[in-house]
Coordinates of C-alpha atoms and ligand atoms in Angstrom, one line a residue:
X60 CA 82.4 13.3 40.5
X61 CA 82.5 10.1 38.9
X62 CA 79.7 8.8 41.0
X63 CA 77.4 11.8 40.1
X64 CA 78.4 11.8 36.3
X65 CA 77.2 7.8 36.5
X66 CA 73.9 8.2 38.5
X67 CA 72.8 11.1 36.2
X68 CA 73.3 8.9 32.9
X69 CA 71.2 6.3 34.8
X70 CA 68.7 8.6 35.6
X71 CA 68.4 9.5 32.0
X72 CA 68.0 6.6 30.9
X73 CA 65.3 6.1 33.4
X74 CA 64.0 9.2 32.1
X75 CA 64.0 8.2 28.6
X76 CA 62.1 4.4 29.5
X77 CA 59.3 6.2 30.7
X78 CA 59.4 8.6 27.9
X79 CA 59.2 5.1 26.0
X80 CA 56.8 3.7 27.6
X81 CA 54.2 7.3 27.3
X82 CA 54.7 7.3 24.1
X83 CA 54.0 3.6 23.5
X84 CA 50.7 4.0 26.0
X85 CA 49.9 7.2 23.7
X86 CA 49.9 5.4 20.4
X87 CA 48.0 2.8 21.3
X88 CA 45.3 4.1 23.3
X89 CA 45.0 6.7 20.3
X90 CA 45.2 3.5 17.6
X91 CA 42.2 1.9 20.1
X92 CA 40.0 5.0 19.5
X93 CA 41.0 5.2 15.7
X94 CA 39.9 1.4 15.3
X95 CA 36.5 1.7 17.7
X96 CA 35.7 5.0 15.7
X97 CA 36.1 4.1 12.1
X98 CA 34.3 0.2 13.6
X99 CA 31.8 2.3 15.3
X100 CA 31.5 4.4 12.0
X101 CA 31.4 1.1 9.7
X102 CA 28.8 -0.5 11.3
X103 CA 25.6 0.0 9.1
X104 CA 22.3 -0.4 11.0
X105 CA 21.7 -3.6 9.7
X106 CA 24.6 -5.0 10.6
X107 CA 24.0 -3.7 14.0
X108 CA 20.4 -5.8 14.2
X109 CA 21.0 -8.2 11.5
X110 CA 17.2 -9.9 10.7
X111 CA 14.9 -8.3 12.4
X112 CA 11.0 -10.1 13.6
X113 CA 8.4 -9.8 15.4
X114 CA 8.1 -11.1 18.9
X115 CA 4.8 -10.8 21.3
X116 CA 4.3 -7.3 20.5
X117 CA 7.7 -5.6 19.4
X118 CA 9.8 -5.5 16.8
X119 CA 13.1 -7.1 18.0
X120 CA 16.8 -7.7 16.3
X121 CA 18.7 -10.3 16.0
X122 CA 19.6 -10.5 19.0
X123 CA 16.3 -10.7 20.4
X124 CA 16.1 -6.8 21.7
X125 CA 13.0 -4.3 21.0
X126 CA 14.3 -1.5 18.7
X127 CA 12.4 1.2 17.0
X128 CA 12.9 1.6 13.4
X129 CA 13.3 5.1 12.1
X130 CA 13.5 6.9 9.0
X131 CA 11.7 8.7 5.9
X132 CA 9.2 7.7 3.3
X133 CA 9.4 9.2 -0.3
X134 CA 6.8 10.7 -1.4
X135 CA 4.8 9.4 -4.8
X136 CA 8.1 7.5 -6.3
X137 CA 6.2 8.7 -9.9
X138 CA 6.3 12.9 -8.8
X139 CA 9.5 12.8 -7.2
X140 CA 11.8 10.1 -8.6
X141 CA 14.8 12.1 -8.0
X142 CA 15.3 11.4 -4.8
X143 CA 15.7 7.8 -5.0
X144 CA 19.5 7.9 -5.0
X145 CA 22.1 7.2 -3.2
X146 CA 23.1 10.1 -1.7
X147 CA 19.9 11.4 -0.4
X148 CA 19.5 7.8 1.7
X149 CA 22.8 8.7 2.9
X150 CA 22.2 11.9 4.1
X151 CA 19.5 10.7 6.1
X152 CA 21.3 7.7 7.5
X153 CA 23.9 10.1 9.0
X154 CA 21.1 12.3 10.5
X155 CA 20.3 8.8 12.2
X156 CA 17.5 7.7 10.0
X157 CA 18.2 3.4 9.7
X158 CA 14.8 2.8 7.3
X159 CA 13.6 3.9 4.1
X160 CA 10.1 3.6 2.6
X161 CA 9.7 3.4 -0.9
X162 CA 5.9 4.8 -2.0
X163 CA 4.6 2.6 -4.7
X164 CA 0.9 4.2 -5.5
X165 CA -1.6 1.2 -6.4
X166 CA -4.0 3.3 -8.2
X167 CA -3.4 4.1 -11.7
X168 CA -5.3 7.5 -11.2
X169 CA -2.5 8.4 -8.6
X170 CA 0.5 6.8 -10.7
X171 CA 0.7 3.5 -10.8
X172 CA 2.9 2.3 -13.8
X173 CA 4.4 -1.1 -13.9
X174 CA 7.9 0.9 -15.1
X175 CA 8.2 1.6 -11.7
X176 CA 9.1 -1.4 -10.6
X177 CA 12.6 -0.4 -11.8
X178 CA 12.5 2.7 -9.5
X179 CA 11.7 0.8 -6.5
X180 CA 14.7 -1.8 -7.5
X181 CA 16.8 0.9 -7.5
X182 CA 15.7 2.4 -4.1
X183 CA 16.1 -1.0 -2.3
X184 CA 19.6 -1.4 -4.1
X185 CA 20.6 1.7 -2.4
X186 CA 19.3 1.4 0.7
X187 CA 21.0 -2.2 0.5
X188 CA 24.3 -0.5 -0.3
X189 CA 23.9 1.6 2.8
X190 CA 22.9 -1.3 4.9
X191 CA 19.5 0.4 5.9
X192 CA 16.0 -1.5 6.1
X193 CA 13.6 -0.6 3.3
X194 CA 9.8 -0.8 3.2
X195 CA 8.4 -1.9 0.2
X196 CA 5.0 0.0 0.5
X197 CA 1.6 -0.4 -1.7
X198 CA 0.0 2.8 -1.2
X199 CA -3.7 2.3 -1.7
X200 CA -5.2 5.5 -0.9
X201 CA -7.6 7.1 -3.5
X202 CA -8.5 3.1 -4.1
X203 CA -9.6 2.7 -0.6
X204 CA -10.4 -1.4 -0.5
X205 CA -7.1 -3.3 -1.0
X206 CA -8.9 -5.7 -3.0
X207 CA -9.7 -3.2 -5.6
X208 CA -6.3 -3.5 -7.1
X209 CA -5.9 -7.0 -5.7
X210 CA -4.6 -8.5 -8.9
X211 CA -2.0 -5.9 -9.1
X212 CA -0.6 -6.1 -5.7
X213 CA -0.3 -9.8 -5.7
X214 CA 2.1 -9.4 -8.8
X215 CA 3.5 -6.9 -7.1
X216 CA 4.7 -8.7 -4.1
X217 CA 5.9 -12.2 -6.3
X218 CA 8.0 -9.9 -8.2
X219 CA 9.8 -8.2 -5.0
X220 CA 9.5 -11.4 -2.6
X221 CA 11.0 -13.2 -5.5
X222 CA 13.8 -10.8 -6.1
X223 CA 14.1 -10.2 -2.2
X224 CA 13.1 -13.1 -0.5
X225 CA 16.4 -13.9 0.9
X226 CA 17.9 -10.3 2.3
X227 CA 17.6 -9.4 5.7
X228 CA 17.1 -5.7 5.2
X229 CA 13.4 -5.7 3.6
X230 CA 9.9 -5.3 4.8
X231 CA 6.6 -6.0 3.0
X232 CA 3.7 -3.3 3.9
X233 CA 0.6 -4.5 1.4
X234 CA -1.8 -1.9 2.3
X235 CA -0.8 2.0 3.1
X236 CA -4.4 3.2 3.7
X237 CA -7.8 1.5 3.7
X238 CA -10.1 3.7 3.4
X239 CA -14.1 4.5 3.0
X240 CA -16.8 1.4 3.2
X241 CA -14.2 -0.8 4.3
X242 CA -14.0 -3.6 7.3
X243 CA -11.5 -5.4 8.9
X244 CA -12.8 -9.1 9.1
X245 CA -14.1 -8.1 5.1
X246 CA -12.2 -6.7 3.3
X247 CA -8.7 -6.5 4.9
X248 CA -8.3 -9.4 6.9
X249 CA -8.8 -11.4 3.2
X250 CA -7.0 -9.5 1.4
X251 CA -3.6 -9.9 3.7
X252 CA -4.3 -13.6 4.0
X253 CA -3.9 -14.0 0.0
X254 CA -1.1 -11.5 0.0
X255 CA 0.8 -12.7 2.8
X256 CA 1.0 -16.3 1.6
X257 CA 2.0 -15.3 -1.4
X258 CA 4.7 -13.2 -0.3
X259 CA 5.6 -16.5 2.2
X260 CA 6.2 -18.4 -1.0
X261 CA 9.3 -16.4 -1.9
X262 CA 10.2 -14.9 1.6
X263 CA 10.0 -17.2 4.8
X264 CA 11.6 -14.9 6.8
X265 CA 10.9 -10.5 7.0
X266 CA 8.0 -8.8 8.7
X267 CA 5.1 -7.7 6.5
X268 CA 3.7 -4.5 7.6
X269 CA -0.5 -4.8 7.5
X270 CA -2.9 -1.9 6.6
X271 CA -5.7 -0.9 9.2
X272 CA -9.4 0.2 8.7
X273 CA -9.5 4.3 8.7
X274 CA -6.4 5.7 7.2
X275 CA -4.4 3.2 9.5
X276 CA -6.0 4.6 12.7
X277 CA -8.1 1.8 14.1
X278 CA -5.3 -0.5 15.5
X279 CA -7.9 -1.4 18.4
X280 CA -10.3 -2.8 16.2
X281 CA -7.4 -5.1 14.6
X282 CA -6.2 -6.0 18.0
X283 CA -9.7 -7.8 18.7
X284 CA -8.4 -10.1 15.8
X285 CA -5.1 -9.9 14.4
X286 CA -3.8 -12.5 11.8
X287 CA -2.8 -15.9 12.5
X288 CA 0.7 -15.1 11.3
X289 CA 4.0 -14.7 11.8
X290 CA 6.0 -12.1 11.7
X291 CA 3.6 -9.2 11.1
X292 CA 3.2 -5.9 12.6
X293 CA 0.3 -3.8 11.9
X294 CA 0.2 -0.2 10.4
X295 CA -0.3 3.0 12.7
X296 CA -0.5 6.4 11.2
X297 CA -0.8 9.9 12.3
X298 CA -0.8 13.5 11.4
X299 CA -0.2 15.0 14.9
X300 CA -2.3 18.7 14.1
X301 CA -5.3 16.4 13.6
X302 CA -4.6 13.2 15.3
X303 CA -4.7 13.5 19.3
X304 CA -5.3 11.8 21.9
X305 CA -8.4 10.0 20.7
X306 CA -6.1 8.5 18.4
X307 CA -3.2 7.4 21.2
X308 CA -5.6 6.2 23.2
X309 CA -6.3 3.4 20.4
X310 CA -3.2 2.8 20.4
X311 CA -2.9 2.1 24.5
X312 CA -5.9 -0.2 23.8
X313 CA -3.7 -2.4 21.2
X314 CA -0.7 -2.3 22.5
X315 CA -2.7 -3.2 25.6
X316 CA -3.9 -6.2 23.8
X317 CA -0.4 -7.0 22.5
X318 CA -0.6 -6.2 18.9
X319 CA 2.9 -5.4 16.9
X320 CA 2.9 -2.1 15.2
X321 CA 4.7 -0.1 13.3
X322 CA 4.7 3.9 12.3
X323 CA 4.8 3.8 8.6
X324 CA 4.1 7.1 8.3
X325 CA 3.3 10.7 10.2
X326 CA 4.2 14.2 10.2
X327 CA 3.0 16.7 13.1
X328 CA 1.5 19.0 10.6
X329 CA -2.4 18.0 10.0
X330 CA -4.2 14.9 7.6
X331 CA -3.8 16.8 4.5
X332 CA 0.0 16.6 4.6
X333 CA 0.2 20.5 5.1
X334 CA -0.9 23.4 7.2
X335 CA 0.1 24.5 10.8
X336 CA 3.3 21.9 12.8
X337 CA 1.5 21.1 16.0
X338 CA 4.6 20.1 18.2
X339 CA 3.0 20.0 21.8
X340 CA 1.0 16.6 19.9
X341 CA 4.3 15.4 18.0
X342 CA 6.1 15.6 21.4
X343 CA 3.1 13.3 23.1
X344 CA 3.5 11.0 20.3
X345 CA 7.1 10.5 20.0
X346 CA 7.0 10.0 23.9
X347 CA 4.5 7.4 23.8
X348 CA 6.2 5.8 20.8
X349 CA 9.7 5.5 22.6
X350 CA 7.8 4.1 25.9
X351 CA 6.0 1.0 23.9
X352 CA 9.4 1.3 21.5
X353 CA 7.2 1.3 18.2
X354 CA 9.0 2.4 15.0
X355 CA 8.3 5.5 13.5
X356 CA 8.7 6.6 9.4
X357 CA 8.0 10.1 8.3
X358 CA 6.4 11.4 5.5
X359 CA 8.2 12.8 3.0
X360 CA 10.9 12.8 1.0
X361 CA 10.4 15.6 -1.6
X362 CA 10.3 19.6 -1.8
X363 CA 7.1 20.1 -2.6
X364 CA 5.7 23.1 -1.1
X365 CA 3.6 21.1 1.5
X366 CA 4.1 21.5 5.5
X367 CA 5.2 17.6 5.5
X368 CA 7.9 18.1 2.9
X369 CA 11.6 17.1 4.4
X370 CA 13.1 19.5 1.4
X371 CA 12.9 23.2 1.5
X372 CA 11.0 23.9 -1.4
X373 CA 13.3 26.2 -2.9
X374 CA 16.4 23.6 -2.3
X375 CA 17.3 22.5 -5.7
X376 CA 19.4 19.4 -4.6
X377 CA 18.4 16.0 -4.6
X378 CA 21.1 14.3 -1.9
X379 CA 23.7 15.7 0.1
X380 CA 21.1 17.0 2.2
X381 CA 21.9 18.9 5.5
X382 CA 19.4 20.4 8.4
X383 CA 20.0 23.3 6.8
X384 CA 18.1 22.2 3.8
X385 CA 15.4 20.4 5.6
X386 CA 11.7 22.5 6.3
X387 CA 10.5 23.4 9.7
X388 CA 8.8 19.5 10.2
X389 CA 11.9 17.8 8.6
X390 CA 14.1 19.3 11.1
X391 CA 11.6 18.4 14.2
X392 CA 11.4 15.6 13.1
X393 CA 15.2 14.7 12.7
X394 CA 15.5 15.9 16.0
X395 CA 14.1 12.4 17.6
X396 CA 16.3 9.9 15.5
X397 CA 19.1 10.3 18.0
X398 CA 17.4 10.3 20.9
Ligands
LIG95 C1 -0.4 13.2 0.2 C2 0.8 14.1 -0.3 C3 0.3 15.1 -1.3 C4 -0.5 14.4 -2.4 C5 -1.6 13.5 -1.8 C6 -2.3 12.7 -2.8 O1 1.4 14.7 0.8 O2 1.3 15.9 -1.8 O3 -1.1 15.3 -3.3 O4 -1.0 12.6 -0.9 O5 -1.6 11.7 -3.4 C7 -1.8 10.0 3.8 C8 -1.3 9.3 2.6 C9 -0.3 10.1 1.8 C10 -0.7 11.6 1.8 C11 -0.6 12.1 3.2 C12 -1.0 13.6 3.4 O6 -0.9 8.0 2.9 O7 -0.3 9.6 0.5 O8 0.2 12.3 1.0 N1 -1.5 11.3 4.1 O9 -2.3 13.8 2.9 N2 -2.5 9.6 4.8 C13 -2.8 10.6 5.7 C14 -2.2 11.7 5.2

């Protein structure tokens, strides 16, 4: 009796060990998840890839790997300055956006207004505070030659190199759209050279993002001659209703030829910014974009009643966004950030 009373008590006290020991196992396999989650969750994307550059043809981090920027471009930072804020970015980071492009029109016909310097400080201060790249973008577009506005855009560029220079989270794109009676080797290829060194004065280190003849379509042309530069990628765009495959196929010839570029901006409805989503294109483009892992920015951030509008136009909030608040493109769209 004895004998049974004393093996039972041991065998409790076996029992309770391992009960122990479970629970022990529980709590810290659980903490191990807590910690990798809320590390996982803290990492920004730019502490992820740290400095980015370019490298043959790609993009790479910090560590020396291709990666594919993504993310959304405002719209006219003059027509819809209230999306500039914190909470908007953020909304788009958690959708998996890591890059913001802030749309600084050149032309004063279109907007331009030396106040809005202070708009595009505040839009790289919050995508700083989210840890997000930003692309500081000189939209020439109605002023088709770069050099029109030359003057403009080199003070331009010293002021945000200078205030810039030494993050890690900024890129430099000098020329959104040449357009009209414009060429490569004259007018373009000058134009960067002067802009780039001046930005080089201030900022040794971040890619600058370089305009194309055509809207940014003819990346082949540039490919025969690309800048004797570092660290520059080369702008592609694309509306992907109007924009087929005779506009891939240019970029099969550069890529080809082993120039860097970068999407700066696209939708899949057609060139005007609106009419009919053409998603059997988009899903050709996305798909050749993830193959030669070339970044890609959509256009735009606003709610104006246009088919490339993010924002529902009758959505009356300016952050805090959620798919259900984004427009038939914003949501296809969204839908190739995770992937
Ligand atoms: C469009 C906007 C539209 C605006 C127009 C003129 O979507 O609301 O009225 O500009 O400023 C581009 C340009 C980009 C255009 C866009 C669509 O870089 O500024 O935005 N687009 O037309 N290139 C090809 C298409």
């Amino acid at each position: 009796m004895f004998l049974k009373r004393e093996v039972y008590a041991k065998a409790m006290q076996n029992l309770k060990k391992i009960h122990f020991s479970i629970c022990i196992c529980l709590f810290l396999t659980a903490g191990a998840f807590f910690f990798a989650g809320t590390r996982a969750e803290a990492a920004t994307p730019v502490e992820k890839w740290g400095q980015l550059q370019v490298q043959g043809t790609h993009i790479v981090n910090k560590s020396g790997k291709k990666v594919q920027l993504k993310g959304i471009s405002t719209h006219g930072i003059a027509w819809f300055p209230q999306y500039v804020n914190k909470s908007s970015f953020k909304s788009f980071r958690k959708m998996g956006a890591n890059t913001i492009r802030l749309a600084f029109y050149s032309d004063p016909n279109a907007g331009y207004s030396k106040d809005l310097y202070q708009k595009v400080e505040e839009g790289v201060g919050y995508a700083t505070e989210l840890g997000m790249y930003v692309i500081i973008d000189w939209h020439i577009l109605s002023d088709g030659n770069p050099k029109t506005y030359q003057k403009n855009a080199l003070a331009f560029f010293t002021h945000f190199s200078k205030k810039y220079g030494k993050q890690k989270n900024i890129l430099y794109e000098i020329c959104n759209e040449p357009n009209g009676d414009v060429t490569w080797e004259r007018d373009i290829r000058p134009y960067a050279n002067k802009v780039i060194k001046r930005i080089r004065k201030y900022d040794k280190k971040n890619i600058i993002v370089v305009g194309t003849p055509t809207w940014s379509q003819d990346v082949d042309v540039v490919a025969q001659s690309p800048l004797n530069q570092k660290n520059i990628a080369y702008t592609l765009h694309f509306y992907a209703a109007t924009h087929t495959d005779f506009i891939r196929d240019k970029v099969k010839t550069a890529y080809e030829a082993g120039l860097p570029m970068l999407v700066t901006e696209f939708s899949i409805c057609d060139a005007s910014g609106n009419g009919a989503l053409d998603k059997n294109s988009g899903k050709k483009w996305m798909q050749l974009l993830k193959k030669y892992q070339i970044g890609y920015v959509a256009w735009n951030l606003s709610n104006k009643a246009e088919a490339s509008a993010f924002i529902k136009p009758e959505c009356a909030k300016t952050g805090n966004f959620t798919k259900a608040n984004l427009t038939p493109s914003g949501k296809w769209i969204v839908g190739w950030w995770k992937k």
